[in-house]
GROMACS .gro file of C-alpha atoms in nm:
model
  283
    1MET     CA    1 -15.576  12.430  -8.317
    2SER     CA    2 -15.807  12.559  -8.050
    3MET     CA    3 -15.804  12.224  -7.866
    4HIS     CA    4 -15.422  12.224  -7.869
    5ALA     CA    5 -15.426  12.578  -7.735
    6ARG     CA    6 -15.653  12.470  -7.451
    7ASP     CA    7 -15.454  12.152  -7.371
    8LYS     CA    8 -15.112  12.317  -7.370
    9PRO     CA    9 -15.160  12.521  -7.047
   10ALA     CA   10 -15.295  12.208  -6.872
   11VAL     CA   11 -14.981  12.013  -6.965
   12GLN     CA   12 -14.759  12.300  -6.854
   13VAL     CA   13 -14.935  12.304  -6.516
   14ALA     CA   14 -14.945  11.926  -6.468
   15LYS     CA   15 -14.572  11.871  -6.531
   16PRO     CA   16 -14.444  12.095  -6.246
   17ILE     CA   17 -14.705  11.947  -6.009
   18ALA     CA   18 -14.588  11.594  -6.092
   19LEU     CA   19 -14.222  11.690  -6.044
   20HIS     CA   20 -14.295  11.857  -5.710
   21THR     CA   21 -14.493  11.554  -5.595
   22VAL     CA   22 -14.210  11.317  -5.679
   23THR     CA   23 -13.960  11.548  -5.506
   24ILE     CA   24 -14.174  11.566  -5.191
   25VAL     CA   25 -14.214  11.187  -5.179
   26ILE     CA   26 -13.840  11.127  -5.220
   27GLY     CA   27 -13.765  11.395  -4.961
   28ALA     CA   28 -14.005  11.232  -4.716
   29PHE     CA   29 -13.829  10.895  -4.756
   30VAL     CA   30 -13.501  11.067  -4.667
   31LEU     CA   31 -13.614  11.304  -4.392
   32ILE     CA   32 -13.854  11.083  -4.196
   33PRO     CA   33 -13.588  10.830  -4.083
   34ILE     CA   34 -13.352  11.115  -3.992
   35LEU     CA   35 -13.625  11.293  -3.795
   36TYR     CA   36 -13.714  10.966  -3.623
   37GLY     CA   37 -13.351  10.916  -3.524
   38VAL     CA   38 -13.308  11.273  -3.394
   39LEU     CA   39 -13.625  11.260  -3.183
   40GLY     CA   40 -13.555  10.902  -3.074
   41GLY     CA   41 -13.226  11.015  -2.928
   42PHE     CA   42 -13.417  11.243  -2.692
   43LYS     CA   43 -13.636  10.960  -2.562
   44THR     CA   44 -13.599  10.675  -2.321
   45ASN     CA   45 -13.629  10.317  -2.439
   46GLN     CA   46 -13.970  10.299  -2.275
   47GLN     CA   47 -14.086  10.601  -2.473
   48LEU     CA   48 -13.959  10.443  -2.794
   49SER     CA   49 -14.169  10.133  -2.731
   50THR     CA   50 -14.486  10.312  -2.620
   51ASN     CA   51 -14.466  10.630  -2.833
   52PRO     CA   52 -14.226  10.563  -3.124
   53ILE     CA   53 -14.343  10.841  -3.358
   54GLY     CA   54 -14.450  11.112  -3.115
   55LEU     CA   55 -14.250  11.389  -2.953
   56PRO     CA   56 -14.040  11.301  -2.647
   57ASP     CA   57 -14.225  11.345  -2.316
   58PRO     CA   58 -14.015  11.432  -2.128
   59TRP     CA   59 -13.713  11.522  -2.339
   60VAL     CA   60 -13.400  11.326  -2.241
   61PRO     CA   61 -13.086  11.508  -2.364
   62SER     CA   62 -12.857  11.283  -2.160
   63ASN     CA   63 -12.830  11.035  -2.449
   64TYR     CA   64 -12.658  11.301  -2.660
   65THR     CA   65 -12.454  11.454  -2.379
   66ASP     CA   66 -12.323  11.113  -2.271
   67VAL     CA   67 -12.198  11.045  -2.623
   68LEU     CA   68 -12.040  11.390  -2.652
   69ALA     CA   69 -11.872  11.342  -2.314
   70SER     CA   70 -11.708  11.017  -2.422
   71GLY     CA   71 -11.353  11.045  -2.551
   72SER     CA   72 -11.400  10.754  -2.792
   73PHE     CA   73 -11.649  10.950  -3.003
   74TRP     CA   74 -11.411  11.242  -3.053
   75LEU     CA   75 -11.120  11.006  -3.123
   76GLN     CA   76 -11.322  10.829  -3.391
   77LEU     CA   77 -11.424  11.164  -3.534
   78TRP     CA   78 -11.058  11.271  -3.556
   79ASN     CA   79 -10.962  10.940  -3.718
   80SER     CA   80 -11.236  10.979  -3.981
   81VAL     CA   81 -11.134  11.337  -4.057
   82PHE     CA   82 -10.763  11.255  -4.079
   83ILE     CA   83 -10.814  10.952  -4.305
   84ALA     CA   84 -11.066  11.134  -4.528
   85VAL     CA   85 -10.843  11.441  -4.573
   86ALA     CA   86 -10.530  11.234  -4.640
   87THR     CA   87 -10.717  11.013  -4.887
   88THR     CA   88 -10.856  11.316  -5.068
   89VAL     CA   89 -10.517  11.489  -5.095
   90ILE     CA   90 -10.347  11.178  -5.236
   91THR     CA   91 -10.634  11.089  -5.470
   92VAL     CA   92 -10.678  11.435  -5.618
   93GLY     CA   93 -10.303  11.507  -5.636
   94VAL     CA   94 -10.210  11.186  -5.818
   95ALA     CA   95 -10.523  11.189  -6.036
   96ALA     CA   96 -10.464  11.550  -6.142
   97LEU     CA   97 -10.113  11.468  -6.265
   98ALA     CA   98 -10.233  11.156  -6.448
   99ALA     CA   99 -10.532  11.337  -6.600
  100PHE     CA  100 -10.300  11.615  -6.721
  101VAL     CA  101 -10.084  11.361  -6.905
  102PHE     CA  102 -10.385  11.184  -7.056
  103ALA     CA  103 -10.546  11.511  -7.162
  104ARG     CA  104 -10.257  11.722  -7.291
  105PHE     CA  105  -9.993  11.476  -7.414
  106ALA     CA  106 -10.014  11.251  -7.719
  107PHE     CA  107  -9.819  10.925  -7.698
  108ARG     CA  108  -9.856  10.572  -7.826
  109GLY     CA  109 -10.086  10.361  -7.612
  110ARG     CA  110 -10.240  10.659  -7.432
  111GLU     CA  111 -10.599  10.546  -7.481
  112LEU     CA  112 -10.510  10.189  -7.383
  113VAL     CA  113 -10.352  10.302  -7.056
  114PHE     CA  114 -10.646  10.533  -6.989
  115THR     CA  115 -10.887  10.245  -7.051
  116ILE     CA  116 -10.695  10.035  -6.798
  117PHE     CA  117 -10.735  10.311  -6.541
  118ALA     CA  118 -11.104  10.352  -6.625
  119SER     CA  119 -11.164   9.978  -6.595
  120GLY     CA  120 -11.110  10.019  -6.223
  121LEU     CA  121 -11.471  10.136  -6.204
  122MET     CA  122 -11.588   9.785  -6.294
  123PHE     CA  123 -11.441   9.618  -5.984
  124PRO     CA  124 -11.639   9.654  -5.661
  125PHE     CA  125 -11.436   9.724  -5.351
  126ALA     CA  126 -11.571   9.415  -5.175
  127VAL     CA  127 -11.429   9.184  -5.444
  128ALA     CA  128 -11.072   9.291  -5.364
  129ILE     CA  129 -11.099   9.286  -4.985
  130LEU     CA  130 -10.936   8.943  -4.936
  131PRO     CA  131 -10.629   8.991  -5.161
  132LEU     CA  132 -10.603   9.347  -5.029
  133PHE     CA  133 -10.595   9.220  -4.671
  134ILE     CA  134 -10.318   8.971  -4.760
  135LEU     CA  135 -10.120   9.246  -4.933
  136LEU     CA  136 -10.156   9.487  -4.641
  137ARG     CA  137 -10.048   9.216  -4.397
  138PHE     CA  138  -9.741   9.144  -4.612
  139PHE     CA  139  -9.638   9.510  -4.606
  140GLY     CA  140  -9.716   9.548  -4.234
  141LEU     CA  141  -9.992   9.804  -4.287
  142LEU     CA  142 -10.256   9.643  -4.066
  143ASN     CA  143 -10.349   9.864  -3.771
  144ASN     CA  144 -10.191  10.151  -3.964
  145PRO     CA  145 -10.386  10.447  -4.109
  146LEU     CA  146 -10.190  10.405  -4.434
  147GLY     CA  147 -10.354  10.065  -4.470
  148VAL     CA  148 -10.684  10.246  -4.524
  149ILE     CA  149 -10.564  10.567  -4.687
  150LEU     CA  150 -10.361  10.413  -4.971
  151PRO     CA  151 -10.624  10.158  -5.087
  152GLN     CA  152 -10.899  10.419  -5.071
  153ALA     CA  153 -10.687  10.655  -5.280
  154ALA     CA  154 -10.612  10.379  -5.530
  155PHE     CA  155 -10.977  10.286  -5.573
  156GLY     CA  156 -11.073  10.653  -5.607
  157LEU     CA  157 -10.828  10.724  -5.889
  158ALA     CA  158 -11.041  10.586  -6.173
  159LEU     CA  159 -11.341  10.817  -6.134
  160THR     CA  160 -11.124  11.115  -6.042
  161ILE     CA  161 -10.902  11.077  -6.350
  162ILE     CA  162 -11.204  11.045  -6.578
  163ILE     CA  163 -11.363  11.365  -6.445
  164LEU     CA  164 -11.042  11.571  -6.445
  165ARG     CA  165 -10.927  11.449  -6.786
  166GLN     CA  166 -11.251  11.563  -6.946
  167PHE     CA  167 -11.217  11.903  -6.782
  168PHE     CA  168 -10.849  11.942  -6.875
  169ARG     CA  169 -10.923  11.855  -7.238
  170SER     CA  170 -11.180  12.135  -7.251
  171ILE     CA  171 -10.913  12.401  -7.183
  172PRO     CA  172 -10.830  12.567  -7.518
  173GLY     CA  173 -10.493  12.475  -7.665
  174GLU     CA  174 -10.424  12.841  -7.742
  175ILE     CA  175 -10.381  12.908  -7.370
  176GLU     CA  176 -10.114  12.638  -7.342
  177GLU     CA  177  -9.937  12.762  -7.656
  178ALA     CA  178  -9.930  13.117  -7.522
  179ALA     CA  179  -9.790  12.996  -7.190
  180ILE     CA  180  -9.515  12.797  -7.365
  181LEU     CA  181  -9.422  13.099  -7.579
  182ASP     CA  182  -9.386  13.296  -7.256
  183GLY     CA  183  -9.134  13.040  -7.133
  184CYS     CA  184  -9.364  12.829  -6.920
  185THR     CA  185  -9.271  12.461  -6.883
  186PRO     CA  186  -9.539  12.189  -6.912
  187PHE     CA  187  -9.544  12.145  -6.535
  188GLY     CA  188  -9.551  12.522  -6.491
  189PHE     CA  189  -9.857  12.540  -6.718
  190PHE     CA  190 -10.017  12.261  -6.515
  191TRP     CA  191  -9.943  12.420  -6.178
  192ARG     CA  192  -9.989  12.791  -6.251
  193ILE     CA  193 -10.261  12.796  -6.515
  194LEU     CA  194 -10.445  12.466  -6.550
  195LEU     CA  195 -10.510  12.390  -6.182
  196PRO     CA  196 -10.647  12.739  -6.101
  197MET     CA  197 -10.878  12.715  -6.403
  198ALA     CA  198 -10.991  12.368  -6.292
  199ARG     CA  199 -11.096  12.467  -5.942
  200PRO     CA  200 -11.463  12.369  -5.996
  201ALA     CA  201 -11.363  12.023  -6.113
  202LEU     CA  202 -11.108  11.987  -5.834
  203ALA     CA  203 -11.373  12.082  -5.580
  204THR     CA  204 -11.610  11.823  -5.726
  205VAL     CA  205 -11.365  11.532  -5.713
  206SER     CA  206 -11.246  11.641  -5.367
  207VAL     CA  207 -11.600  11.624  -5.231
  208LEU     CA  208 -11.657  11.283  -5.392
  209ALA     CA  209 -11.332  11.145  -5.250
  210MET     CA  210 -11.402  11.290  -4.906
  211VAL     CA  211 -11.755  11.148  -4.886
  212SER     CA  212 -11.644  10.809  -5.017
  213SER     CA  213 -11.372  10.786  -4.753
  214TRP     CA  214 -11.599  10.908  -4.475
  215ASN     CA  215 -11.864  10.643  -4.550
  216ASN     CA  216 -11.619  10.354  -4.594
  217PHE     CA  217 -11.695  10.086  -4.340
  218MET     CA  218 -11.552   9.758  -4.468
  219LEU     CA  219 -11.186   9.855  -4.510
  220PRO     CA  220 -11.139  10.019  -4.165
  221LEU     CA  221 -11.322   9.723  -4.011
  222VAL     CA  222 -11.078   9.479  -4.171
  223VAL     CA  223 -10.759   9.681  -4.119
  224PHE     CA  224 -10.809   9.818  -3.767
  225ASN     CA  225 -10.815   9.593  -3.461
  226ASP     CA  226 -10.704   9.872  -3.228
  227PRO     CA  227 -11.008  10.068  -3.097
  228GLY     CA  228 -10.791  10.380  -3.092
  229LEU     CA  229 -10.783  10.372  -3.474
  230TRP     CA  230 -11.152  10.313  -3.542
  231THR     CA  231 -11.339  10.554  -3.766
  232LEU     CA  232 -11.695  10.667  -3.702
  233PRO     CA  233 -11.867  10.401  -3.919
  234VAL     CA  234 -11.679  10.126  -3.733
  235GLY     CA  235 -11.745  10.303  -3.403
  236VAL     CA  236 -12.119  10.308  -3.472
  237GLN     CA  237 -12.119   9.934  -3.538
  238GLN     CA  238 -11.919   9.860  -3.223
  239PHE     CA  239 -12.131  10.097  -3.016
  240GLN     CA  240 -12.445   9.924  -3.140
  241GLY     CA  241 -12.304   9.588  -3.032
  242GLN     CA  242 -12.204   9.724  -2.692
  243PHE     CA  243 -12.538   9.893  -2.617
  244SER     CA  244 -12.768   9.667  -2.815
  245ALA     CA  245 -13.043   9.697  -2.550
  246ASP     CA  246 -13.022  10.079  -2.530
  247THR     CA  247 -13.187  10.179  -2.858
  248ALA     CA  248 -13.226  10.546  -2.764
  249ARG     CA  249 -12.855  10.589  -2.696
  250ILE     CA  250 -12.769  10.411  -3.023
  251LEU     CA  251 -12.994  10.653  -3.213
  252ALA     CA  252 -12.820  10.948  -3.045
  253TYR     CA  253 -12.478  10.809  -3.141
  254VAL     CA  254 -12.583  10.751  -3.502
  255VAL     CA  255 -12.727  11.103  -3.533
  256LEU     CA  256 -12.413  11.264  -3.390
  257ALA     CA  257 -12.201  11.054  -3.627
  258MET     CA  258 -12.403  11.191  -3.920
  259VAL     CA  259 -12.369  11.557  -3.820
  260PRO     CA  260 -12.011  11.613  -3.949
  261ALA     CA  261 -12.090  11.455  -4.285
  262LEU     CA  262 -12.411  11.656  -4.324
  263ALA     CA  263 -12.231  11.977  -4.223
  264PHE     CA  264 -11.952  11.912  -4.472
  265TYR     CA  265 -12.195  11.836  -4.753
  266SER     CA  266 -12.403  12.146  -4.680
  267ILE     CA  267 -12.088  12.356  -4.715
  268ALA     CA  268 -11.954  12.175  -5.022
  269GLU     CA  269 -12.287  12.131  -5.202
  270ARG     CA  270 -12.252  12.447  -5.408
  271GLN     CA  271 -11.899  12.354  -5.515
  272LEU     CA  272 -12.009  12.001  -5.605
  273ILE     CA  273 -12.304  12.110  -5.816
  274GLY     CA  274 -12.106  12.396  -5.969
  275GLY     CA  275 -11.823  12.162  -6.067
  276LEU     CA  276 -12.056  11.909  -6.225
  277THR     CA  277 -12.238  12.184  -6.414
  278ALA     CA  278 -11.912  12.336  -6.535
  279GLY     CA  279 -11.792  11.998  -6.653
  280ALA     CA  280 -12.117  11.936  -6.838
  281THR     CA  281 -12.118  12.273  -7.012
  282LYS     CA  282 -11.751  12.251  -7.108
  283GLY     CA  283 -11.781  11.890  -7.225
   0.00000   0.00000   0.00000
């Protein structure tokens, strides 16, 4: 017993140290490339070749200011924001209605239909890119923002429905019965009571849909031939091809393209974690 008493504090001390060590290592793998990119954007190409990991000497802010002064960067930023917001609104709106039906209504074949929706998670986006391109060309949606928004929303429905259905099922049935006794219709219960109660889950799926749309590179690359419709991921790739010899300017462009996504995530992080935690505790 005495040996166990002596070993127990050692285990309690070693476990937090190990967790902190792993966290620091993972954080270093994430932060070091970002820091290298930020500092590299303030260097010249000569500095990058002679002093790749040191501080800029002298600092060259023109790489960043030149990108910010270009109209193409702001146009691509607007395109990314517009497509991400539209995708999120459609995905969450349609998924919320479908999840409400799957969670609160009993009908024959409900689980089969839900399984069909959930099976969408098994198909990678890249597998469908060729038939999707043919379909978009048939409907005349190439070089059209809807050609990106609608497929992104469709592919985002599966995960969104799964998350929202689980949350909607956790709402006590007594609340719905009381609302119906007060004269509330099923849609009125959904709109006035269920959605306000599901704000943490709605925030979670909104963040996931927004980030997924923002990072999508393949679909905008295939759909958009007009440079005026390019999103930031496509713009980064095209900018890299245009200035392939100017590494410092490419790093500045990439860093500036990351800033909106990092700013959005820093704002939405609490909602995302809160929604996931709420879903876990209610499930």
